[in-house]
mmCIF file of C-alpha atoms in Angstrom:
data_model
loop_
_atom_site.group_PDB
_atom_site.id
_atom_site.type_symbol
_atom_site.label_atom_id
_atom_site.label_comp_id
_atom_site.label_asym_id
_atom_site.label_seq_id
_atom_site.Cartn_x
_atom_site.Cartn_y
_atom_site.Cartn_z
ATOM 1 C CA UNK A 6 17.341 17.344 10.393
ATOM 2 C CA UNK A 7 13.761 17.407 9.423
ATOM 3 C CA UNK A 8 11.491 14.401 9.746
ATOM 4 C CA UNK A 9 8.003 13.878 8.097
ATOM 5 C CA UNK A 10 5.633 11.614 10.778
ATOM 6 C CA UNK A 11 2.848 10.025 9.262
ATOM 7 C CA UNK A 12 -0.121 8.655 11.031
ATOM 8 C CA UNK A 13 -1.724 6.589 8.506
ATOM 9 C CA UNK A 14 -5.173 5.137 7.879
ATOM 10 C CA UNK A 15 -7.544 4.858 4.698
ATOM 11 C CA UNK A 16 -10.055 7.806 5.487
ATOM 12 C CA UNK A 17 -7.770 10.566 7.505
ATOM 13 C CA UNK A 18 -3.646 10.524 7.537
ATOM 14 C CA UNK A 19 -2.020 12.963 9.794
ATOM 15 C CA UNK A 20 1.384 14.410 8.444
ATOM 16 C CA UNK A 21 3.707 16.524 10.177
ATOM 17 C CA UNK A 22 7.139 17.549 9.228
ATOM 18 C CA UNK A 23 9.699 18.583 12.207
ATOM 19 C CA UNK A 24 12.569 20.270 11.909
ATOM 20 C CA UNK A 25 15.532 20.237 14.776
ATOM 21 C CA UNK A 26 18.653 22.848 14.707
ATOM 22 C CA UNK A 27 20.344 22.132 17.914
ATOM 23 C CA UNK A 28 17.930 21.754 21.018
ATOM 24 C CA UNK A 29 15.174 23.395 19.094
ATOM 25 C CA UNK A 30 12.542 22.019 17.370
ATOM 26 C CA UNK A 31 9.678 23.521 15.222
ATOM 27 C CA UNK A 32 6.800 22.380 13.162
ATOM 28 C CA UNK A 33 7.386 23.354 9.713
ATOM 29 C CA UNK A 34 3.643 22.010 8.881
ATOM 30 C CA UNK A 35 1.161 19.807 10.044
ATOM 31 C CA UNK A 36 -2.145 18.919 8.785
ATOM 32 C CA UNK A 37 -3.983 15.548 6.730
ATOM 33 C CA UNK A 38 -4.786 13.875 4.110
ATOM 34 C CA UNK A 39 -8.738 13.116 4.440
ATOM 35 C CA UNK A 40 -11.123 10.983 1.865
ATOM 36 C CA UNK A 41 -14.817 10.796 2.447
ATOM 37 C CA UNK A 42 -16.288 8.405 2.930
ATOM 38 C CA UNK A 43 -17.837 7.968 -0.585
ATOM 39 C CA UNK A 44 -15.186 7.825 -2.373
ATOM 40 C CA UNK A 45 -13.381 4.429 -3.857
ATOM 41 C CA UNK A 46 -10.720 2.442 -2.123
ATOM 42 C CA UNK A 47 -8.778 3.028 -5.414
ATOM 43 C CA UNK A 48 -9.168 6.694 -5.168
ATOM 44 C CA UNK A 49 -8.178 6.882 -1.386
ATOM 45 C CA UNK A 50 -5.039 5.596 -2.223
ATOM 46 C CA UNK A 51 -4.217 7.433 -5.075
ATOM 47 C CA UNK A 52 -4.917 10.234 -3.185
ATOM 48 C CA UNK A 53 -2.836 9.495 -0.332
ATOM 49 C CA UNK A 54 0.218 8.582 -2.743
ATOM 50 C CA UNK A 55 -0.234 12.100 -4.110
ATOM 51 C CA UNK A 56 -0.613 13.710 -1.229
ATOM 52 C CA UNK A 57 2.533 12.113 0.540
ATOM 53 C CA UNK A 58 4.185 12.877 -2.537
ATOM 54 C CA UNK A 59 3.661 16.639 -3.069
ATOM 55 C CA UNK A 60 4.245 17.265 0.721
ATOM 56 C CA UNK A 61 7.795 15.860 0.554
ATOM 57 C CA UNK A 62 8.509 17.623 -2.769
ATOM 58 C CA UNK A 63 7.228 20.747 -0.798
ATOM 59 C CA UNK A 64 8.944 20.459 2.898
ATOM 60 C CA UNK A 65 11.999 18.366 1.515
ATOM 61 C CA UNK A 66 11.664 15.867 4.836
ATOM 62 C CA UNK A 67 15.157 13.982 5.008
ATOM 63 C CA UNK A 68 13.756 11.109 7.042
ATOM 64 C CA UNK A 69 9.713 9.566 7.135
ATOM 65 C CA UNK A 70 8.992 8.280 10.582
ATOM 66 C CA UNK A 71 5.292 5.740 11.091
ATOM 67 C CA UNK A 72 3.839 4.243 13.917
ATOM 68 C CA UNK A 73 4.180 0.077 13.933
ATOM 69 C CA UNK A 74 0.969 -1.534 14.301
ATOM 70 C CA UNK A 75 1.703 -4.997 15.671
ATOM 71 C CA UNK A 76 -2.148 -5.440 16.489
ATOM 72 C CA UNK A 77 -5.522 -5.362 14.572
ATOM 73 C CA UNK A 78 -8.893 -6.369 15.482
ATOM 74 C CA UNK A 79 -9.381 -8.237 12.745
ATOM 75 C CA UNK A 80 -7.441 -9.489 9.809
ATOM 76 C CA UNK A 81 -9.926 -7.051 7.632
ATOM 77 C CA UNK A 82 -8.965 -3.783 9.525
ATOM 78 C CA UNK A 83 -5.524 -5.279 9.453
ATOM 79 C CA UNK A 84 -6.240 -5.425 5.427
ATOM 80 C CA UNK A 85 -6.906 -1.635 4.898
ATOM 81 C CA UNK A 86 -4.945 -0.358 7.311
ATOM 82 C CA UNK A 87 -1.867 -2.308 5.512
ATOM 83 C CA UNK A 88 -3.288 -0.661 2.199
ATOM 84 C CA UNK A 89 -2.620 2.674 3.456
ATOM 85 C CA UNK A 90 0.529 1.733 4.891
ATOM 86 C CA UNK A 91 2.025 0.750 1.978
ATOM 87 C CA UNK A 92 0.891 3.498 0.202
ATOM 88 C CA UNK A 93 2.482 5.608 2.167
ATOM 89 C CA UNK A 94 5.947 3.238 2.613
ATOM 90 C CA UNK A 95 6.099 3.100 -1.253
ATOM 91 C CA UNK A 96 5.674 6.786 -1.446
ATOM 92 C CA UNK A 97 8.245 7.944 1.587
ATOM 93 C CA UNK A 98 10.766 5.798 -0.194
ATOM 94 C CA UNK A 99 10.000 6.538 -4.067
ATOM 95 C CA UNK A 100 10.824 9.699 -2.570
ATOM 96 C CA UNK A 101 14.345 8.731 -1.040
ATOM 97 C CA UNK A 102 13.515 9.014 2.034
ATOM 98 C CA UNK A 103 14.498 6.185 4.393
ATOM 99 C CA UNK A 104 11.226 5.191 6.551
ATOM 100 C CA UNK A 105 11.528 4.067 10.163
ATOM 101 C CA UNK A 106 8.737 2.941 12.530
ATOM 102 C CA UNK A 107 7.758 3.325 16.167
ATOM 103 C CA UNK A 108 5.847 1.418 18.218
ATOM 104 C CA UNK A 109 2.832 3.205 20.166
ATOM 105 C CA UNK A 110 4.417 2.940 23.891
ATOM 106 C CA UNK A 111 7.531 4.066 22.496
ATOM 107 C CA UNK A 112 5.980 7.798 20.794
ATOM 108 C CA UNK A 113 4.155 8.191 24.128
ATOM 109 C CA UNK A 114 7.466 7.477 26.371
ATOM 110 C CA UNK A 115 9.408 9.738 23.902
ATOM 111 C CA UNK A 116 6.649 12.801 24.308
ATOM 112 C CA UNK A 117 4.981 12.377 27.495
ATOM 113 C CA UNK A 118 7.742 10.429 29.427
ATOM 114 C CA UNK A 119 5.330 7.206 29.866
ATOM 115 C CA UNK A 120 4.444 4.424 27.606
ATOM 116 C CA UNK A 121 0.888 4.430 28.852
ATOM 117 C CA UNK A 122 0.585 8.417 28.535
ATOM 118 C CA UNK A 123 -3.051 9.307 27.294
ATOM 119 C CA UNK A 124 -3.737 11.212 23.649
ATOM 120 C CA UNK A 125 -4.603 14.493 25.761
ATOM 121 C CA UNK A 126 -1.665 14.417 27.702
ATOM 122 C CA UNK A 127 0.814 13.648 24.507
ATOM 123 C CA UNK A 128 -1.207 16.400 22.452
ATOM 124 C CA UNK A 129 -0.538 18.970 25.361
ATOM 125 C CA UNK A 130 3.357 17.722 25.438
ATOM 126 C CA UNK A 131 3.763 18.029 21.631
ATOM 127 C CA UNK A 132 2.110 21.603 21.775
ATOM 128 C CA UNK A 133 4.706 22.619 24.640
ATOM 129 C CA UNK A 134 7.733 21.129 22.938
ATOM 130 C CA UNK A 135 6.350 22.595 19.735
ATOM 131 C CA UNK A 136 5.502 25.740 20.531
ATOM 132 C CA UNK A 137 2.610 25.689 19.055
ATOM 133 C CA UNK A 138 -0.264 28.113 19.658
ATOM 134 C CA UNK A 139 -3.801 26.209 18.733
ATOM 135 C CA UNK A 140 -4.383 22.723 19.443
ATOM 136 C CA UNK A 141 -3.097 20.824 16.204
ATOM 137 C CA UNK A 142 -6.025 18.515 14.697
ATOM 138 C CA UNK A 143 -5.698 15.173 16.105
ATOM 139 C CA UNK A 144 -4.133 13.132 13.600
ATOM 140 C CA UNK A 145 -2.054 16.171 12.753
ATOM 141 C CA UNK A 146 -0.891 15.901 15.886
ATOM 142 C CA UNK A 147 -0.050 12.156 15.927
ATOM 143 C CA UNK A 148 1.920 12.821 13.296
ATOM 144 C CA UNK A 149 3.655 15.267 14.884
ATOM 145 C CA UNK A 150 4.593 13.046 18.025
ATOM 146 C CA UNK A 151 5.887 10.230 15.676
ATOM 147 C CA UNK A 152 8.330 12.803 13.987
ATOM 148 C CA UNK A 153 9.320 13.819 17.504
ATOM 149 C CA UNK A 154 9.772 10.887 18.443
ATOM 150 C CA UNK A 155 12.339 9.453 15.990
ATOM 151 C CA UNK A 156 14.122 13.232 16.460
ATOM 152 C CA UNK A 157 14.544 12.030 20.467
ATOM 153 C CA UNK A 158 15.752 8.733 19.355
ATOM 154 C CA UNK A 159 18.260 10.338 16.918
ATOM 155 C CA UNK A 160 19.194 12.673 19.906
ATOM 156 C CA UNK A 161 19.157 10.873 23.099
ATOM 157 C CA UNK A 162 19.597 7.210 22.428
ATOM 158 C CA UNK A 163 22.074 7.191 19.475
ATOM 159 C CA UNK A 164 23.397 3.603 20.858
ATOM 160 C CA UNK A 165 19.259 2.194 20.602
ATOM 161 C CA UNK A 166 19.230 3.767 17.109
ATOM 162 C CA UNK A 167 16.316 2.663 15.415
ATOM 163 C CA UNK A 168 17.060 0.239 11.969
ATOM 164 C CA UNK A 169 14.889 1.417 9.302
ATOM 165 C CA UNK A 170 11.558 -1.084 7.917
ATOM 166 C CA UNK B 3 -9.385 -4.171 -24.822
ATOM 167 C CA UNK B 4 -6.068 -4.404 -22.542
ATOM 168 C CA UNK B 5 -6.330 -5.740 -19.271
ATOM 169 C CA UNK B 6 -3.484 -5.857 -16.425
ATOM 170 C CA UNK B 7 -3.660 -8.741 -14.452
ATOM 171 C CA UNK B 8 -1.929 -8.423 -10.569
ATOM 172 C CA UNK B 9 -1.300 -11.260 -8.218
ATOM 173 C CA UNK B 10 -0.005 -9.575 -5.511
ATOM 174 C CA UNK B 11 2.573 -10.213 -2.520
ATOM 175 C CA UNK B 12 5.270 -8.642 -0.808
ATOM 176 C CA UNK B 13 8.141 -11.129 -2.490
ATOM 177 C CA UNK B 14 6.684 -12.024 -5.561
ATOM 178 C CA UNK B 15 3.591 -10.519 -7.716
ATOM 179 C CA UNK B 16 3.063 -11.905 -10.837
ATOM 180 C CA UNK B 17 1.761 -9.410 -14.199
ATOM 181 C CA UNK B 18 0.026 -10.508 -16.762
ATOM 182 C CA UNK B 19 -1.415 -8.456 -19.460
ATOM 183 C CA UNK B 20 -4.005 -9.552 -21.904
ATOM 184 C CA UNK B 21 -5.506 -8.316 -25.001
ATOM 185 C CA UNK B 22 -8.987 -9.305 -26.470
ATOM 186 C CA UNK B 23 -9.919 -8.473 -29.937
ATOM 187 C CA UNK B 24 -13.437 -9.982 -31.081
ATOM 188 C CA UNK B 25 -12.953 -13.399 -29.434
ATOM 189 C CA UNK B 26 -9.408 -13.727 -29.664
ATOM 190 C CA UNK B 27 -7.425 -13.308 -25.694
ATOM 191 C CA UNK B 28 -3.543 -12.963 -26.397
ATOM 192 C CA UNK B 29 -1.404 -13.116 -24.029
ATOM 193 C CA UNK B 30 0.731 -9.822 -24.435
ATOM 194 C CA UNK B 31 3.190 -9.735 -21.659
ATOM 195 C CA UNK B 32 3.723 -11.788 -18.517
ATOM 196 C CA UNK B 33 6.586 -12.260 -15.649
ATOM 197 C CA UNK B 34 6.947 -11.585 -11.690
ATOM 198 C CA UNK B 35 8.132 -8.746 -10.261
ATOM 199 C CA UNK B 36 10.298 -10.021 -7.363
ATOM 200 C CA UNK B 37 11.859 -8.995 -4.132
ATOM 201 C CA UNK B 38 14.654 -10.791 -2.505
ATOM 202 C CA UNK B 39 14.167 -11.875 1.420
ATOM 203 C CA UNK B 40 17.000 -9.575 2.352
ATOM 204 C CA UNK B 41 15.719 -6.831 1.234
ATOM 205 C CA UNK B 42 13.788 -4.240 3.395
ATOM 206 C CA UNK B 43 9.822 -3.760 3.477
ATOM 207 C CA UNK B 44 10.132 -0.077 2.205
ATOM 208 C CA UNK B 45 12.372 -1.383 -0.561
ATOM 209 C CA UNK B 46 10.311 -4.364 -1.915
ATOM 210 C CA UNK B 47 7.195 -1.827 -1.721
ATOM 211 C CA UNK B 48 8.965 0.702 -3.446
ATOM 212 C CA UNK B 49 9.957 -1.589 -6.047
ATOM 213 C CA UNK B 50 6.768 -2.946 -6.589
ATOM 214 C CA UNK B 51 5.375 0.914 -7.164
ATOM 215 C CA UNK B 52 8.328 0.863 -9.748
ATOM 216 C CA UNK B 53 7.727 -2.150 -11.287
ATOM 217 C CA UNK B 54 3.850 -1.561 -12.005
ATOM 218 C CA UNK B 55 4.189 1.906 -12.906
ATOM 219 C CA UNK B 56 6.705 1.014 -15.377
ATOM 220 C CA UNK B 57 4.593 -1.973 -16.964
ATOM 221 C CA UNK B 58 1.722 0.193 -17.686
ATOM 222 C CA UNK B 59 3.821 2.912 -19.028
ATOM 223 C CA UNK B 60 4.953 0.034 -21.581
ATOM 224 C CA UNK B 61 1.983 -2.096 -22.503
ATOM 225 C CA UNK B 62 -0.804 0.611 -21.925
ATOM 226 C CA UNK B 63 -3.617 -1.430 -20.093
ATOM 227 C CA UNK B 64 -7.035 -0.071 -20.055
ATOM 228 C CA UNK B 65 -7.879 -1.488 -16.506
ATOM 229 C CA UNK B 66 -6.512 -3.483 -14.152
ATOM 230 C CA UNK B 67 -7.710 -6.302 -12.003
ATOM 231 C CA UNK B 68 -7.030 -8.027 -8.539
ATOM 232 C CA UNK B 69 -7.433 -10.824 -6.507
ATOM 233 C CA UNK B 70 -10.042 -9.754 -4.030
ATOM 234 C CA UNK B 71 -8.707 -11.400 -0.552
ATOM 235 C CA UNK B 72 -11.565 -12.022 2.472
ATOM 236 C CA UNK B 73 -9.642 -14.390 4.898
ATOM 237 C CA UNK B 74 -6.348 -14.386 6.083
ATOM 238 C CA UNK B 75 -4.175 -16.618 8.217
ATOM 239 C CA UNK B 76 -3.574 -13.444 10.992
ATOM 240 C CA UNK B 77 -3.618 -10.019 11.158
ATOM 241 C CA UNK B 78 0.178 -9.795 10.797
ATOM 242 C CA UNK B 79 -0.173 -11.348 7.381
ATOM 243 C CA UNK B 80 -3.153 -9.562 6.499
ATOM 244 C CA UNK B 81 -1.210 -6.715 7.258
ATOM 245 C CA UNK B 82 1.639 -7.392 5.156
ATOM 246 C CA UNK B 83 -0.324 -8.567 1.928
ATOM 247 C CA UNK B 84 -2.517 -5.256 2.503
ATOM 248 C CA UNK B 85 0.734 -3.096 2.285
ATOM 249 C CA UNK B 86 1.633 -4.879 -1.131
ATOM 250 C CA UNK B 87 -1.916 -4.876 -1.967
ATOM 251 C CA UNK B 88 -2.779 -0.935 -1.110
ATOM 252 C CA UNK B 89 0.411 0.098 -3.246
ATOM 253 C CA UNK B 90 -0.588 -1.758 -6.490
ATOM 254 C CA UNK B 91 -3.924 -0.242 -6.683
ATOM 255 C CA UNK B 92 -2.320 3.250 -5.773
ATOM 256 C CA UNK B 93 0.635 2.598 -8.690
ATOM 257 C CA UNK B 94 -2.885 1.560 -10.943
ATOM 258 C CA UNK B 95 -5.049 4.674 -9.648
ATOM 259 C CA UNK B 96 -1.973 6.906 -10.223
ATOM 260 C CA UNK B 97 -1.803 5.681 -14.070
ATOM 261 C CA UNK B 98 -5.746 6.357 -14.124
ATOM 262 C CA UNK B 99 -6.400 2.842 -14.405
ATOM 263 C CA UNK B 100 -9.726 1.858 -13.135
ATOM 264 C CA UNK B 101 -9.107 -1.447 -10.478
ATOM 265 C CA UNK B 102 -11.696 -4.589 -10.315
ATOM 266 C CA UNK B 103 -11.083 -7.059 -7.372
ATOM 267 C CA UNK B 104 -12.660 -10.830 -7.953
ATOM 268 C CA UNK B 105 -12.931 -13.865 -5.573
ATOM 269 C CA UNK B 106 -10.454 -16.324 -6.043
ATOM 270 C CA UNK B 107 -13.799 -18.537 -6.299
ATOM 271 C CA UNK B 108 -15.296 -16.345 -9.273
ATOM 272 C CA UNK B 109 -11.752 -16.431 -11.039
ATOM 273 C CA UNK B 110 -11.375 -20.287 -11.306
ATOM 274 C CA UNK B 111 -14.664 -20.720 -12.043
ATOM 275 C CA UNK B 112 -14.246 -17.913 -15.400
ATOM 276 C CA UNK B 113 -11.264 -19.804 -16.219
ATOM 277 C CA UNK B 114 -11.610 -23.620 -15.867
ATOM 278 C CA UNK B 115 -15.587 -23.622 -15.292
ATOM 279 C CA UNK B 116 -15.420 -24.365 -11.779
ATOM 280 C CA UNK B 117 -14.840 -22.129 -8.136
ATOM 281 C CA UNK B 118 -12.845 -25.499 -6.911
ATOM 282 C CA UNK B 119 -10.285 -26.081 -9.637
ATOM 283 C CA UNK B 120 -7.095 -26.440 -8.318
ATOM 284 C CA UNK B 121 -3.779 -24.261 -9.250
ATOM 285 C CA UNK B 122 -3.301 -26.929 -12.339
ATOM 286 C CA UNK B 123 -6.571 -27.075 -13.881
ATOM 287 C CA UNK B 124 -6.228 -23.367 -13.800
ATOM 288 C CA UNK B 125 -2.891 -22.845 -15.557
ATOM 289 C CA UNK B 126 -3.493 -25.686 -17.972
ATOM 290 C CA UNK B 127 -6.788 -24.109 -19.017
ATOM 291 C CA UNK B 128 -5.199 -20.347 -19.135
ATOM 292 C CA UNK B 129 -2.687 -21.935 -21.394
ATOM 293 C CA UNK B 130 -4.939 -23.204 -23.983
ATOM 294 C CA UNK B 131 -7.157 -19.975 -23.775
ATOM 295 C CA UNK B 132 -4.487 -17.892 -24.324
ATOM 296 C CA UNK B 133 -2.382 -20.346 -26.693
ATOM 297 C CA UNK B 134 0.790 -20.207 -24.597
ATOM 298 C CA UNK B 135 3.130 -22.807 -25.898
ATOM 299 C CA UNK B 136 5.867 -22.703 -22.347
ATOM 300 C CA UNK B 137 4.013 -23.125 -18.958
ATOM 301 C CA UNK B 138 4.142 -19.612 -17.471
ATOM 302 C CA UNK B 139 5.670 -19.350 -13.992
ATOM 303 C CA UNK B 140 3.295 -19.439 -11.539
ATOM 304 C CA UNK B 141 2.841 -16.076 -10.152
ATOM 305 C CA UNK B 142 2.659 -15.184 -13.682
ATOM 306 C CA UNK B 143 0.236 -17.972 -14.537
ATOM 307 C CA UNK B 144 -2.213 -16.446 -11.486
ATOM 308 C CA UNK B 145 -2.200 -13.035 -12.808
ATOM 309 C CA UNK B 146 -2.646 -14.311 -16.407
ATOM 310 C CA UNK B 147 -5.575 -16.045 -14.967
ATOM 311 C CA UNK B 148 -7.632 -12.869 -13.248
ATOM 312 C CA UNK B 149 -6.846 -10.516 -16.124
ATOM 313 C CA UNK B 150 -9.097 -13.216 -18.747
ATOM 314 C CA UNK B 151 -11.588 -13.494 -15.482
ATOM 315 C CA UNK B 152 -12.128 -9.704 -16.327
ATOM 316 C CA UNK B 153 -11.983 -10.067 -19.766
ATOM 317 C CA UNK B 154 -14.796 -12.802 -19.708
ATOM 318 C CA UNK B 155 -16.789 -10.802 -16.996
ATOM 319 C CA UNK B 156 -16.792 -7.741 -19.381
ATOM 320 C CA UNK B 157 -18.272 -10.182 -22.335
ATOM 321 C CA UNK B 158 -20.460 -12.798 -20.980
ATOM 322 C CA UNK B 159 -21.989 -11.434 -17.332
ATOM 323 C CA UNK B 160 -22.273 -7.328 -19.062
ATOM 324 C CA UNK B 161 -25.549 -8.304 -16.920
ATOM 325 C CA UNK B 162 -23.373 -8.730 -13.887
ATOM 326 C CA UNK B 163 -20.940 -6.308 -14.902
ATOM 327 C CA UNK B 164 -17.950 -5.781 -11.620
ATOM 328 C CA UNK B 165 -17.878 -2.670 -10.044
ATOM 329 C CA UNK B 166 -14.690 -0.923 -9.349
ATOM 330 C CA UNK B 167 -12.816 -0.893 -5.827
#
């Protein structure tokens, strides 16, 4: 199976796509999808949908996998954040691909072991279980953790299987 | 020129596109595109990427235009309208529509003369503008309503002219 995490937001979205054959599991690709700061809101998200877009034309993901936000600062972060989310809902699913979502304690249980697991300790987990030989950026490597995530659910806790949003 | 109205939400986003030609506004197409409660997020997003993209492959708007949204109830809600939100600008931006966002103020005030007029006053006044002989549904009516706010932005305020989100 190979899953495409997202970690979303306006300015810089981490992807990673995950593949698992047995008890292995690789990174095909990791990497993101960053707009400067200068450019439109309009043109973020266009960018974004293509982006999301040629990826899963390019890795053939069967799955997309996001992190649930149940909490904002402020109903105008919530605002963008939810324009970028969509996005990339609308574009996971144009795409066939069903889309599930994860909430932060859970990723960091499912890498690290602990729901309260700190973003060094996760990155260093995801490297290990990865394989992976340089540090992957950081939202690269949020993305990376969600799709491992949903592979460990798929795995390990087939009776708590996830419904997809 | 052609412009594509969007009031959006996650169940039910009304279209409307309008024409002007000297100082004639005609009504050229206008309906809902809606999403049943059962169905899931990913679906009513994806079908509202669909549903746009398919409009302006049909009725060839020059530019679209938007409610512009400050407040919200919550985050959660914010959230959710953002998602619908982000994904008709990105369906817009993909068709290399240029997007303008206006206060719900600024809209009733283009239509019936006044930032307070309530939902009636609106529709009974985009009616008459635009020579409608049924009462559009009300969705529809809305999105009716911001694409002649553009419209009458681009003629009377060039001045004031909108910049694009």
């Amino acid at each position: 199976m190979r899953v495409l995490g997202i970690d979303t937001s306006l300015r810089s979205t981490g992807v990673g796509v995950v593949e698992s054959r047995g008890s292995t599991m690789t990174a095909v690709e990791h990497g993101r999808i960053h707009n400067a700061d200068r450019l439109l809101l309009s043109e973020c998200l266009r960018r974004l949908d293509a982006g999301i877009r040629e990826l899963i034309t390019r890795t053939h993901p069967d799955v997309a996998a996001l992190e649930d936000i149940f909490f904002c600062k402020n109903a105008r972060t919530a605002m963008v954040l939810g324009e970028a989310r969509g996005v990339v809902i609308a574009a996971c699913a144009a795409s066939g691909l069903p889309v599930f979502a994860y909430e932060p304690r859970r990723i960091k249980k499912a890498i690290a072991g602990n729901g309260a697991a700190d973003k060094l300790q996760v990155r260093k987990m995801i490297m290990a279980l990865l394989a992976l030989k340089d540090e992957p950026q950081e939202d690269a490597g949020d993305a990376l953790a969600i799709a491992v995530c949903h592979l460990h659910h798929q795995t390990s806790f087939a009776a708590l299987e996830p419904k997809p949003i």
